[in-house]
Amino acid sequence: MWNDLRPIGRDPESNGYRRFAWTGADADCRTWFQEQAETRGLTYETDRNGNQWAWLGDPTAGDAVVTGSHLDSVPDGGAFDGPLGVVSSFAALDELRARGAEFTKPLAITNFGDEEGARFGLACVGSRLTAGKLTREAAYELRDADGVSLPEAMEAAGYDPSAIGADPERLARVGAFVELHVEQGRALDLSGDPVGIASAIWPHGRWRFDFRGEANHAGTTRLVDRRDPMLSYAETVLAARREAELAGAVATFGKIAVEPNGVNAIPSLVRGWLDSRAADQDTLDTVVTAIEKAAHDYADRHGIDLDVVRESFTPVVEFQHALRDELGAVLRERTGRDIPVLGTGAGHDAGILSESVPTAMLFVRNPTGVSHSPAEHAAEDDCLAGVRALADVLEGLACR
Ligand code: GLV
Ligand code: MN
Ligand code: MN
């Protein structure tokens, strides 16, 4: 499975993955998923929001145990963020069949669409739509950098967007959702464990800062006559770092658009996107408010107009304790050791679904902690330990 996926959407220069929603690379990943389902005799379907499902047992029976993740990537992403969870789900099913497990509940494997939000700016679009956290109307307004709307992109990829929206009837048939994911930090490396269990996801959001000044000639415009939005933007980036450090939070400007984007032109517009996250809501609010205030102060000083728009927000997720404890107990019994329980600053479909269904996550050790980069890695032995852990957990949930 890993070999099949390896070339899909990989950029030969960066070695990073560019698997953006509803593009050719995404279509190839989706075809791969469907083939994996059909090869195993599973019932394949795409839901109204374009998420893929592969069912063992009756999809309508209810109390289904569902596992999976996503196959899309950030720009120049690594191989593991998302695909490790989907590949491990199929591998865990193979392992359970080899064990002769008898399923008493339906089991499904999923690929949630557009988890990273790399193309339309909003993360977890597939799971948000399904959980009713993104309305059909708002989804219809999403556009990529070329102005292509989400429904246009879905249509171009051969999907009918007209029925997108909340799917409570589907979620009501799910008894538990478990997502396995590569760890995006070094907690497991430091504790010496191949696998961990998630406790919580930090609240996080994305804010767009539009600094507008005046385009002018880079050679002939006196410094005192300039209204250069790049200066206010640069000062805001430094303020974000400072405020995050003070509060023990994180804040990142990782994406920027400049107009007219000429070497010899003072910009008329600098648009920067802030991603900020913290362990609790109050801290996050404090950090973002302080960054906004600093940005307005700098903008005023340079004669720059500033608009700040919150493009998305995900509140703190505390995974259900009962399911988390159940996973811990199953894994302790199978491995003879206590499994570490970790919080994370990364967003996941599991977090989006957690208000609608009992949800849990497993993490697999990442020796450097690097993620959202081609350097993202997990050792094969650890991936196999992850598969065994997921199989143990699924057996505990679906075979009793
Ligand atoms: C997704 O990986 C996110 O945390 O942004
Ligand atoms: Mn990610
Ligand atoms: Mn992910």
mmCIF file of C-alpha atoms and ligand atoms in Angstrom:
data_model
loop_
_atom_site.group_PDB
_atom_site.id
_atom_site.type_symbol
_atom_site.label_atom_id
_atom_site.label_comp_id
_atom_site.label_asym_id
_atom_site.label_seq_id
_atom_site.Cartn_x
_atom_site.Cartn_y
_atom_site.Cartn_z
ATOM 1 C CA MET A 1 0.000 0.000 0.000
ATOM 2 C CA TRP A 2 2.796 2.382 0.905
ATOM 3 C CA ASN A 3 4.541 1.726 -2.409
ATOM 4 C CA ASP A 4 1.320 2.407 -4.352
ATOM 5 C CA LEU A 5 0.819 5.756 -2.651
ATOM 6 C CA ARG A 6 4.448 6.880 -2.720
ATOM 7 C CA PRO A 7 4.494 8.534 -6.196
ATOM 8 C CA ILE A 8 1.038 10.132 -6.063
ATOM 9 C CA GLY A 9 1.209 13.926 -5.995
ATOM 10 C CA ARG A 10 4.897 13.980 -5.127
ATOM 11 C CA ASP A 11 6.893 16.946 -6.398
ATOM 12 C CA PRO A 12 10.195 15.712 -7.878
ATOM 13 C CA GLU A 13 12.122 18.793 -6.756
ATOM 14 C CA SER A 14 10.962 19.181 -3.156
ATOM 15 C CA ASN A 15 10.085 15.508 -2.606
ATOM 16 C CA GLY A 16 7.029 16.873 -0.806
ATOM 17 C CA TYR A 17 3.426 15.925 -1.492
ATOM 18 C CA ARG A 18 0.901 18.243 -3.162
ATOM 19 C CA ARG A 19 -2.304 16.301 -2.781
ATOM 20 C CA PHE A 20 -4.846 19.101 -2.752
ATOM 21 C CA ALA A 21 -8.586 18.590 -2.600
ATOM 22 C CA TRP A 22 -10.323 17.721 -5.866
ATOM 23 C CA THR A 23 -7.129 17.798 -7.990
ATOM 24 C CA GLY A 24 -5.676 14.991 -10.104
ATOM 25 C CA ALA A 25 -3.441 13.805 -7.237
ATOM 26 C CA ASP A 26 -6.472 13.682 -4.945
ATOM 27 C CA ALA A 27 -8.380 11.694 -7.572
ATOM 28 C CA ASP A 28 -5.503 9.180 -7.783
ATOM 29 C CA CYS A 29 -5.541 8.801 -3.975
ATOM 30 C CA ARG A 30 -9.309 8.262 -4.094
ATOM 31 C CA THR A 31 -8.984 5.642 -6.823
ATOM 32 C CA TRP A 32 -6.387 3.866 -4.694
ATOM 33 C CA PHE A 33 -8.779 3.905 -1.702
ATOM 34 C CA GLN A 34 -11.620 2.454 -3.764
ATOM 35 C CA GLU A 35 -9.324 -0.301 -5.092
ATOM 36 C CA GLN A 36 -8.206 -1.190 -1.553
ATOM 37 C CA ALA A 37 -11.850 -1.452 -0.504
ATOM 38 C CA GLU A 38 -12.868 -3.585 -3.473
ATOM 39 C CA THR A 39 -9.828 -5.868 -3.260
ATOM 40 C CA ARG A 40 -10.919 -6.708 0.288
ATOM 41 C CA GLY A 41 -14.558 -7.267 -0.674
ATOM 42 C CA LEU A 42 -15.696 -4.205 1.296
ATOM 43 C CA THR A 43 -18.762 -2.174 0.301
ATOM 44 C CA TYR A 44 -17.498 1.082 -1.143
ATOM 45 C CA GLU A 45 -19.393 4.368 -1.091
ATOM 46 C CA THR A 46 -18.815 8.100 -1.278
ATOM 47 C CA ASP A 47 -20.983 10.154 1.055
ATOM 48 C CA ARG A 48 -22.802 13.388 0.165
ATOM 49 C CA ASN A 49 -19.699 15.407 1.087
ATOM 50 C CA GLY A 50 -17.237 13.381 -0.960
ATOM 51 C CA ASN A 51 -15.787 11.432 1.987
ATOM 52 C CA GLN A 52 -14.969 7.820 1.118
ATOM 53 C CA TRP A 53 -16.222 4.837 3.143
ATOM 54 C CA ALA A 54 -15.365 1.124 2.910
ATOM 55 C CA TRP A 55 -17.719 -1.129 4.870
ATOM 56 C CA LEU A 56 -17.377 -4.595 6.323
ATOM 57 C CA GLY A 57 -20.877 -5.616 7.386
ATOM 58 C CA ASP A 58 -24.150 -3.753 7.022
ATOM 59 C CA PRO A 59 -23.643 0.032 6.706
ATOM 60 C CA THR A 60 -27.218 0.626 7.880
ATOM 61 C CA ALA A 61 -27.103 -1.592 10.982
ATOM 62 C CA GLY A 62 -25.872 1.133 13.357
ATOM 63 C CA ASP A 63 -23.314 1.162 16.196
ATOM 64 C CA ALA A 64 -20.559 0.905 13.568
ATOM 65 C CA VAL A 65 -16.899 1.076 14.519
ATOM 66 C CA VAL A 66 -15.172 3.466 12.116
ATOM 67 C CA THR A 67 -11.479 4.095 11.593
ATOM 68 C CA GLY A 68 -9.546 6.158 9.063
ATOM 69 C CA SER A 69 -7.943 9.498 8.376
ATOM 70 C CA HIS A 70 -7.220 11.576 5.247
ATOM 71 C CA LEU A 71 -5.123 11.310 2.080
ATOM 72 C CA ASP A 72 -4.744 14.991 1.141
ATOM 73 C CA SER A 73 -1.664 17.002 2.131
ATOM 74 C CA VAL A 74 -0.381 20.469 2.947
ATOM 75 C CA PRO A 75 1.838 22.110 0.287
ATOM 76 C CA ASP A 76 4.993 19.956 0.180
ATOM 77 C CA GLY A 77 3.706 17.750 2.963
ATOM 78 C CA GLY A 78 5.166 14.495 4.228
ATOM 79 C CA ALA A 79 4.069 10.976 3.387
ATOM 80 C CA PHE A 80 2.624 10.110 6.802
ATOM 81 C CA ASP A 81 0.229 12.866 7.919
ATOM 82 C CA GLY A 82 -3.075 11.312 6.914
ATOM 83 C CA PRO A 83 -2.030 8.329 4.777
ATOM 84 C CA LEU A 84 -0.526 6.482 7.768
ATOM 85 C CA GLY A 85 -3.998 6.396 9.334
ATOM 86 C CA VAL A 86 -5.722 5.148 6.173
ATOM 87 C CA VAL A 87 -3.062 2.548 5.321
ATOM 88 C CA SER A 88 -2.991 1.360 8.947
ATOM 89 C CA SER A 89 -6.782 0.983 8.909
ATOM 90 C CA PHE A 90 -6.682 -1.390 5.943
ATOM 91 C CA ALA A 91 -3.658 -3.195 7.434
ATOM 92 C CA ALA A 92 -5.447 -3.540 10.801
ATOM 93 C CA LEU A 93 -8.433 -5.109 9.048
ATOM 94 C CA ASP A 94 -6.066 -7.557 7.317
ATOM 95 C CA GLU A 95 -4.508 -8.349 10.694
ATOM 96 C CA LEU A 96 -7.911 -8.963 12.278
ATOM 97 C CA ARG A 97 -8.956 -11.241 9.451
ATOM 98 C CA ALA A 98 -5.673 -13.159 9.849
ATOM 99 C CA ARG A 99 -6.480 -13.494 13.558
ATOM 100 C CA GLY A 100 -9.867 -14.957 12.620
ATOM 101 C CA ALA A 101 -11.686 -12.176 14.437
ATOM 102 C CA GLU A 102 -15.464 -12.399 14.452
ATOM 103 C CA PHE A 103 -17.121 -9.040 13.990
ATOM 104 C CA THR A 104 -20.291 -8.362 15.936
ATOM 105 C CA LYS A 105 -20.605 -4.792 14.630
ATOM 106 C CA PRO A 106 -20.159 -3.195 11.226
ATOM 107 C CA LEU A 107 -16.664 -1.805 10.624
ATOM 108 C CA ALA A 108 -15.875 1.034 8.233
ATOM 109 C CA ILE A 109 -12.672 2.603 6.960
ATOM 110 C CA THR A 110 -12.823 6.254 5.866
ATOM 111 C CA ASN A 111 -10.895 8.820 3.892
ATOM 112 C CA PHE A 112 -12.163 12.269 4.886
ATOM 113 C CA GLY A 113 -11.841 14.862 2.117
ATOM 114 C CA ASP A 114 -9.803 18.061 2.308
ATOM 115 C CA GLU A 115 -8.513 17.692 5.866
ATOM 116 C CA GLU A 116 -5.596 20.092 5.474
ATOM 117 C CA GLY A 117 -7.527 22.900 3.824
ATOM 118 C CA ALA A 118 -4.526 23.625 1.596
ATOM 119 C CA ARG A 119 -6.645 24.611 -1.409
ATOM 120 C CA PHE A 120 -9.711 26.402 -0.008
ATOM 121 C CA GLY A 121 -8.213 27.740 3.224
ATOM 122 C CA LEU A 122 -10.479 25.874 5.626
ATOM 123 C CA ALA A 123 -9.277 22.646 7.272
ATOM 124 C CA CYS A 124 -11.397 19.485 7.668
ATOM 125 C CA VAL A 125 -14.009 20.483 5.082
ATOM 126 C CA GLY A 126 -15.304 16.919 4.603
ATOM 127 C CA SER A 127 -15.793 16.163 8.291
ATOM 128 C CA ARG A 128 -17.019 19.697 9.096
ATOM 129 C CA LEU A 129 -19.757 19.412 6.461
ATOM 130 C CA THR A 130 -20.805 15.976 7.685
ATOM 131 C CA ALA A 131 -20.879 17.101 11.333
ATOM 132 C CA GLY A 132 -22.897 20.212 10.442
ATOM 133 C CA LYS A 133 -20.052 22.545 11.466
ATOM 134 C CA LEU A 134 -19.791 24.033 7.974
ATOM 135 C CA THR A 135 -23.004 24.959 6.234
ATOM 136 C CA ARG A 136 -23.679 24.209 2.604
ATOM 137 C CA GLU A 137 -23.991 27.958 1.956
ATOM 138 C CA ALA A 138 -20.614 28.724 3.536
ATOM 139 C CA ALA A 139 -18.991 25.829 1.668
ATOM 140 C CA TYR A 140 -20.339 27.189 -1.602
ATOM 141 C CA GLU A 141 -18.502 30.458 -0.879
ATOM 142 C CA LEU A 142 -15.070 28.800 -0.491
ATOM 143 C CA ARG A 143 -12.657 29.650 -3.316
ATOM 144 C CA ASP A 144 -9.099 28.628 -4.106
ATOM 145 C CA ALA A 145 -6.282 31.019 -5.054
ATOM 146 C CA ASP A 146 -7.412 30.931 -8.718
ATOM 147 C CA GLY A 147 -10.985 31.852 -7.826
ATOM 148 C CA VAL A 148 -12.354 28.329 -8.425
ATOM 149 C CA SER A 149 -15.176 27.621 -5.979
ATOM 150 C CA LEU A 150 -15.463 24.408 -3.986
ATOM 151 C CA PRO A 151 -18.583 23.227 -5.872
ATOM 152 C CA GLU A 152 -16.893 23.992 -9.202
ATOM 153 C CA ALA A 153 -13.851 21.971 -8.121
ATOM 154 C CA MET A 154 -16.020 19.058 -6.971
ATOM 155 C CA GLU A 155 -17.927 19.098 -10.240
ATOM 156 C CA ALA A 156 -14.708 19.210 -12.268
ATOM 157 C CA ALA A 157 -13.589 16.088 -10.358
ATOM 158 C CA GLY A 158 -16.837 14.315 -11.248
ATOM 159 C CA TYR A 159 -18.707 14.770 -7.934
ATOM 160 C CA ASP A 160 -22.156 16.282 -7.595
ATOM 161 C CA PRO A 161 -21.868 19.078 -5.002
ATOM 162 C CA SER A 162 -25.591 19.801 -4.819
ATOM 163 C CA ALA A 163 -26.220 17.550 -1.829
ATOM 164 C CA ILE A 164 -23.320 18.640 0.410
ATOM 165 C CA GLY A 165 -24.218 19.420 3.999
ATOM 166 C CA ALA A 166 -24.855 17.979 7.441
ATOM 167 C CA ASP A 167 -25.300 14.216 7.541
ATOM 168 C CA PRO A 168 -26.669 13.424 11.027
ATOM 169 C CA GLU A 169 -28.295 10.230 9.818
ATOM 170 C CA ARG A 170 -24.881 8.841 8.809
ATOM 171 C CA LEU A 171 -23.209 9.906 12.037
ATOM 172 C CA ALA A 172 -26.035 8.347 14.048
ATOM 173 C CA ARG A 173 -24.953 4.983 12.625
ATOM 174 C CA VAL A 174 -21.413 5.413 14.008
ATOM 175 C CA GLY A 175 -20.821 4.038 17.514
ATOM 176 C CA ALA A 176 -17.135 4.991 17.722
ATOM 177 C CA PHE A 177 -14.494 6.631 15.532
ATOM 178 C CA VAL A 178 -10.771 5.948 16.006
ATOM 179 C CA GLU A 179 -8.129 7.828 13.990
ATOM 180 C CA LEU A 180 -4.505 6.679 13.946
ATOM 181 C CA HIS A 181 -2.026 9.449 13.086
ATOM 182 C CA VAL A 182 1.691 10.034 12.965
ATOM 183 C CA GLU A 183 2.694 12.055 16.031
ATOM 184 C CA GLN A 184 3.455 15.682 15.181
ATOM 185 C CA GLY A 185 5.821 16.252 18.051
ATOM 186 C CA ARG A 186 8.450 14.316 20.008
ATOM 187 C CA ALA A 187 6.608 13.193 23.128
ATOM 188 C CA LEU A 188 6.726 9.498 22.180
ATOM 189 C CA ASP A 189 10.355 9.745 21.119
ATOM 190 C CA LEU A 190 11.203 11.226 24.493
ATOM 191 C CA SER A 191 9.168 8.690 26.468
ATOM 192 C CA GLY A 192 10.464 5.755 24.395
ATOM 193 C CA ASP A 193 7.038 4.490 23.332
ATOM 194 C CA PRO A 194 6.029 3.506 19.793
ATOM 195 C CA VAL A 195 2.335 4.317 20.292
ATOM 196 C CA GLY A 196 0.323 6.810 22.339
ATOM 197 C CA ILE A 197 -3.293 7.817 22.916
ATOM 198 C CA ALA A 198 -4.646 11.355 22.429
ATOM 199 C CA SER A 199 -6.070 13.288 25.357
ATOM 200 C CA ALA A 200 -7.036 16.602 23.789
ATOM 201 C CA ILE A 201 -6.576 18.899 20.804
ATOM 202 C CA TRP A 202 -5.668 22.521 21.454
ATOM 203 C CA PRO A 203 -8.136 25.166 20.296
ATOM 204 C CA HIS A 204 -6.869 26.674 17.050
ATOM 205 C CA GLY A 205 -7.807 29.011 14.260
ATOM 206 C CA ARG A 206 -6.770 30.902 11.136
ATOM 207 C CA TRP A 207 -6.940 34.684 10.729
ATOM 208 C CA ARG A 208 -6.357 36.677 7.513
ATOM 209 C CA PHE A 209 -4.584 40.022 7.884
ATOM 210 C CA ASP A 210 -4.954 42.420 4.918
ATOM 211 C CA PHE A 211 -2.475 45.308 5.084
ATOM 212 C CA ARG A 212 -3.256 47.863 2.341
ATOM 213 C CA GLY A 213 -0.886 50.651 1.395
ATOM 214 C CA GLU A 214 0.101 52.327 -1.842
ATOM 215 C CA ALA A 215 2.004 50.793 -4.760
ATOM 216 C CA ASN A 216 4.883 52.942 -5.925
ATOM 217 C CA HIS A 217 8.336 52.882 -7.490
ATOM 218 C CA ALA A 218 11.013 51.179 -5.351
ATOM 219 C CA GLY A 219 13.742 53.443 -6.731
ATOM 220 C CA THR A 220 12.192 56.866 -6.852
ATOM 221 C CA THR A 221 9.845 57.027 -3.854
ATOM 222 C CA ARG A 222 11.443 58.687 -0.845
ATOM 223 C CA LEU A 223 11.236 56.537 2.294
ATOM 224 C CA VAL A 224 9.221 59.223 4.085
ATOM 225 C CA ASP A 225 6.658 59.314 1.265
ATOM 226 C CA ARG A 226 5.932 55.587 1.311
ATOM 227 C CA ARG A 227 2.901 53.745 2.579
ATOM 228 C CA ASP A 228 4.523 50.304 2.588
ATOM 229 C CA PRO A 229 2.330 47.544 4.057
ATOM 230 C CA MET A 230 5.276 45.132 4.174
ATOM 231 C CA LEU A 231 6.688 47.040 7.149
ATOM 232 C CA SER A 232 3.536 46.664 9.253
ATOM 233 C CA TYR A 233 3.274 43.050 8.210
ATOM 234 C CA ALA A 234 6.884 42.326 9.214
ATOM 235 C CA GLU A 235 6.396 43.997 12.601
ATOM 236 C CA THR A 236 3.228 41.973 13.114
ATOM 237 C CA VAL A 237 5.085 38.716 12.454
ATOM 238 C CA LEU A 238 7.552 39.646 15.198
ATOM 239 C CA ALA A 239 4.707 40.640 17.527
ATOM 240 C CA ALA A 240 3.044 37.253 16.931
ATOM 241 C CA ARG A 241 6.200 35.456 17.972
ATOM 242 C CA ARG A 242 6.603 37.639 21.048
ATOM 243 C CA GLU A 243 2.984 37.267 22.205
ATOM 244 C CA ALA A 244 3.038 33.497 21.662
ATOM 245 C CA GLU A 245 6.247 33.196 23.672
ATOM 246 C CA LEU A 246 4.826 35.250 26.527
ATOM 247 C CA ALA A 247 1.696 33.115 26.733
ATOM 248 C CA GLY A 248 3.176 29.644 26.097
ATOM 249 C CA ALA A 249 1.125 29.415 22.901
ATOM 250 C CA VAL A 250 2.128 29.147 19.221
ATOM 251 C CA ALA A 251 1.529 31.643 16.427
ATOM 252 C CA THR A 252 2.678 31.314 12.821
ATOM 253 C CA PHE A 253 2.450 33.420 9.685
ATOM 254 C CA GLY A 254 3.129 30.640 7.157
ATOM 255 C CA LYS A 255 1.375 31.977 4.085
ATOM 256 C CA ILE A 256 1.608 35.368 2.452
ATOM 257 C CA ALA A 257 0.325 36.999 -0.733
ATOM 258 C CA VAL A 258 1.776 40.256 -2.017
ATOM 259 C CA GLU A 259 0.390 42.607 -4.675
ATOM 260 C CA PRO A 260 1.648 43.531 -7.172
ATOM 261 C CA ASN A 261 4.520 41.213 -6.118
ATOM 262 C CA GLY A 262 7.241 42.971 -8.089
ATOM 263 C CA VAL A 263 10.852 43.240 -6.979
ATOM 264 C CA ASN A 264 10.988 46.939 -7.853
ATOM 265 C CA ALA A 265 7.529 47.917 -6.570
ATOM 266 C CA ILE A 266 6.411 48.947 -3.111
ATOM 267 C CA PRO A 267 3.473 46.597 -2.396
ATOM 268 C CA SER A 268 -0.100 47.834 -2.421
ATOM 269 C CA LEU A 269 -1.291 44.816 -0.430
ATOM 270 C CA VAL A 270 0.309 42.315 1.905
ATOM 271 C CA ARG A 271 -2.045 39.552 2.953
ATOM 272 C CA GLY A 272 -0.753 37.234 5.669
ATOM 273 C CA TRP A 273 -2.464 34.301 7.312
ATOM 274 C CA LEU A 274 -1.986 33.739 11.035
ATOM 275 C CA ASP A 275 -2.367 30.247 12.484
ATOM 276 C CA SER A 276 -2.480 30.348 16.274
ATOM 277 C CA ARG A 277 -3.057 27.650 18.885
ATOM 278 C CA ALA A 278 -2.926 27.353 22.659
ATOM 279 C CA ALA A 279 -3.742 24.839 25.373
ATOM 280 C CA ASP A 280 -6.904 26.703 26.367
ATOM 281 C CA GLN A 281 -9.345 29.181 24.897
ATOM 282 C CA ASP A 282 -8.521 32.110 27.196
ATOM 283 C CA THR A 283 -4.833 31.950 26.330
ATOM 284 C CA LEU A 284 -5.587 31.758 22.621
ATOM 285 C CA ASP A 285 -7.971 34.726 22.836
ATOM 286 C CA THR A 286 -5.364 36.751 24.735
ATOM 287 C CA VAL A 287 -2.625 35.983 22.197
ATOM 288 C CA VAL A 288 -4.701 36.739 19.104
ATOM 289 C CA THR A 289 -6.166 39.924 20.594
ATOM 290 C CA ALA A 290 -2.666 41.146 21.416
ATOM 291 C CA ILE A 291 -1.386 40.350 17.912
ATOM 292 C CA GLU A 292 -4.343 42.174 16.351
ATOM 293 C CA LYS A 293 -3.792 45.198 18.549
ATOM 294 C CA ALA A 294 -0.093 45.315 17.690
ATOM 295 C CA ALA A 295 -0.924 44.990 13.983
ATOM 296 C CA HIS A 296 -3.360 47.922 14.172
ATOM 297 C CA ASP A 297 -0.798 50.062 16.029
ATOM 298 C CA TYR A 298 1.897 49.354 13.413
ATOM 299 C CA ALA A 299 -0.551 49.917 10.552
ATOM 300 C CA ASP A 300 -1.646 53.283 11.972
ATOM 301 C CA ARG A 301 1.956 54.368 12.323
ATOM 302 C CA HIS A 302 2.676 53.689 8.619
ATOM 303 C CA GLY A 303 -0.630 54.964 7.202
ATOM 304 C CA ILE A 304 -1.767 51.459 6.342
ATOM 305 C CA ASP A 305 -5.369 50.206 6.292
ATOM 306 C CA LEU A 306 -5.783 46.889 8.070
ATOM 307 C CA ASP A 307 -8.603 44.352 8.036
ATOM 308 C CA VAL A 308 -8.466 41.183 10.115
ATOM 309 C CA VAL A 309 -10.879 38.344 9.339
ATOM 310 C CA ARG A 310 -11.167 35.099 11.298
ATOM 311 C CA GLU A 311 -11.415 32.445 8.580
ATOM 312 C CA SER A 312 -11.832 29.402 10.800
ATOM 313 C CA PHE A 313 -11.866 28.349 14.400
ATOM 314 C CA THR A 314 -11.924 25.003 16.181
ATOM 315 C CA PRO A 315 -12.548 24.975 19.938
ATOM 316 C CA VAL A 316 -10.670 22.731 22.343
ATOM 317 C CA VAL A 317 -11.418 19.023 21.954
ATOM 318 C CA GLU A 318 -11.236 16.781 24.999
ATOM 319 C CA PHE A 319 -11.553 13.218 23.725
ATOM 320 C CA GLN A 320 -14.167 11.117 25.474
ATOM 321 C CA HIS A 321 -12.630 9.702 28.641
ATOM 322 C CA ALA A 322 -14.571 6.424 28.568
ATOM 323 C CA LEU A 323 -13.365 5.487 25.081
ATOM 324 C CA ARG A 324 -9.844 6.735 25.792
ATOM 325 C CA ASP A 325 -9.682 4.634 28.986
ATOM 326 C CA GLU A 326 -11.064 1.639 27.116
ATOM 327 C CA LEU A 327 -8.313 1.965 24.488
ATOM 328 C CA GLY A 328 -5.722 2.303 27.250
ATOM 329 C CA ALA A 329 -6.999 -0.814 29.003
ATOM 330 C CA VAL A 330 -7.037 -2.899 25.797
ATOM 331 C CA LEU A 331 -3.507 -1.843 24.872
ATOM 332 C CA ARG A 332 -2.192 -2.374 28.402
ATOM 333 C CA GLU A 333 -3.583 -5.889 28.387
ATOM 334 C CA ARG A 334 -2.081 -6.683 24.964
ATOM 335 C CA THR A 335 1.320 -5.065 25.397
ATOM 336 C CA GLY A 336 1.833 -5.318 29.142
ATOM 337 C CA ARG A 337 2.717 -1.624 29.375
ATOM 338 C CA ASP A 338 0.991 1.643 30.105
ATOM 339 C CA ILE A 339 0.364 3.690 26.975
ATOM 340 C CA PRO A 340 1.191 7.414 27.212
ATOM 341 C CA VAL A 341 -1.698 9.845 26.872
ATOM 342 C CA LEU A 342 -0.768 13.020 24.974
ATOM 343 C CA GLY A 343 -2.305 16.336 24.014
ATOM 344 C CA THR A 344 -1.648 17.806 20.589
ATOM 345 C CA GLY A 345 -1.623 21.165 18.862
ATOM 346 C CA ALA A 346 -2.620 19.637 15.513
ATOM 347 C CA GLY A 347 -6.170 19.570 14.163
ATOM 348 C CA HIS A 348 -7.825 16.335 13.022
ATOM 349 C CA ASP A 349 -11.105 15.047 11.587
ATOM 350 C CA ALA A 350 -11.419 13.096 14.849
ATOM 351 C CA GLY A 351 -11.635 16.427 16.673
ATOM 352 C CA ILE A 352 -14.379 17.688 14.377
ATOM 353 C CA LEU A 353 -16.401 14.489 14.805
ATOM 354 C CA SER A 354 -15.895 14.293 18.560
ATOM 355 C CA GLU A 355 -19.028 16.310 19.395
ATOM 356 C CA SER A 356 -21.190 13.953 17.343
ATOM 357 C CA VAL A 357 -19.688 10.527 18.099
ATOM 358 C CA PRO A 358 -17.392 8.975 20.736
ATOM 359 C CA THR A 359 -13.957 9.531 19.250
ATOM 360 C CA ALA A 360 -10.375 8.576 20.070
ATOM 361 C CA MET A 361 -6.942 8.828 18.490
ATOM 362 C CA LEU A 362 -3.753 6.773 18.448
ATOM 363 C CA PHE A 363 -0.382 8.371 17.710
ATOM 364 C CA VAL A 364 2.653 6.635 16.207
ATOM 365 C CA ARG A 365 6.141 7.791 17.186
ATOM 366 C CA ASN A 366 7.850 10.316 14.925
ATOM 367 C CA PRO A 367 11.572 10.322 15.793
ATOM 368 C CA THR A 368 12.191 13.971 14.920
ATOM 369 C CA GLY A 369 8.710 15.307 15.489
ATOM 370 C CA VAL A 370 8.899 17.023 12.076
ATOM 371 C CA SER A 371 5.560 17.200 10.272
ATOM 372 C CA HIS A 372 3.975 19.169 7.404
ATOM 373 C CA SER A 373 7.346 18.713 5.677
ATOM 374 C CA PRO A 374 8.939 16.092 3.411
ATOM 375 C CA ALA A 375 11.148 15.166 6.408
ATOM 376 C CA GLU A 376 8.145 13.757 8.310
ATOM 377 C CA HIS A 377 8.930 10.156 9.260
ATOM 378 C CA ALA A 378 7.996 7.092 11.257
ATOM 379 C CA ALA A 379 10.058 3.892 11.420
ATOM 380 C CA GLU A 380 8.564 0.766 9.870
ATOM 381 C CA ASP A 381 8.614 -1.130 13.190
ATOM 382 C CA ASP A 382 6.673 1.685 14.831
ATOM 383 C CA CYS A 383 4.160 1.774 11.976
ATOM 384 C CA LEU A 384 3.647 -1.972 12.452
ATOM 385 C CA ALA A 385 3.220 -1.448 16.195
ATOM 386 C CA GLY A 386 0.600 1.155 15.294
ATOM 387 C CA VAL A 387 -1.230 -1.339 13.076
ATOM 388 C CA ARG A 388 -1.230 -3.944 15.859
ATOM 389 C CA ALA A 389 -2.478 -1.377 18.365
ATOM 390 C CA LEU A 390 -5.253 -0.270 16.012
ATOM 391 C CA ALA A 391 -6.182 -3.914 15.365
ATOM 392 C CA ASP A 392 -6.308 -4.568 19.133
ATOM 393 C CA VAL A 393 -8.503 -1.535 19.662
ATOM 394 C CA LEU A 394 -10.851 -2.394 16.781
ATOM 395 C CA GLU A 395 -11.089 -5.972 17.989
ATOM 396 C CA GLY A 396 -12.017 -4.705 21.438
ATOM 397 C CA LEU A 397 -14.689 -2.408 20.006
ATOM 398 C CA ALA A 398 -16.153 -4.396 17.112
ATOM 399 C CA CYS A 399 -15.730 -8.027 18.071
ATOM 400 C CA ARG A 400 -17.294 -8.241 21.525
HETATM 401 C C1 GLV B 1 -3.700 20.009 10.394
HETATM 402 O O1 GLV B 1 -2.812 19.176 10.310
HETATM 403 C C2 GLV B 1 -3.518 21.155 11.236
HETATM 404 O O2 GLV B 1 -3.319 20.975 12.451
HETATM 405 O O3 GLV B 1 -3.471 22.276 10.719
HETATM 406 MN MN MN B 2 -1.737 17.898 8.885
HETATM 407 MN MN MN B 3 -3.517 14.823 9.514
#
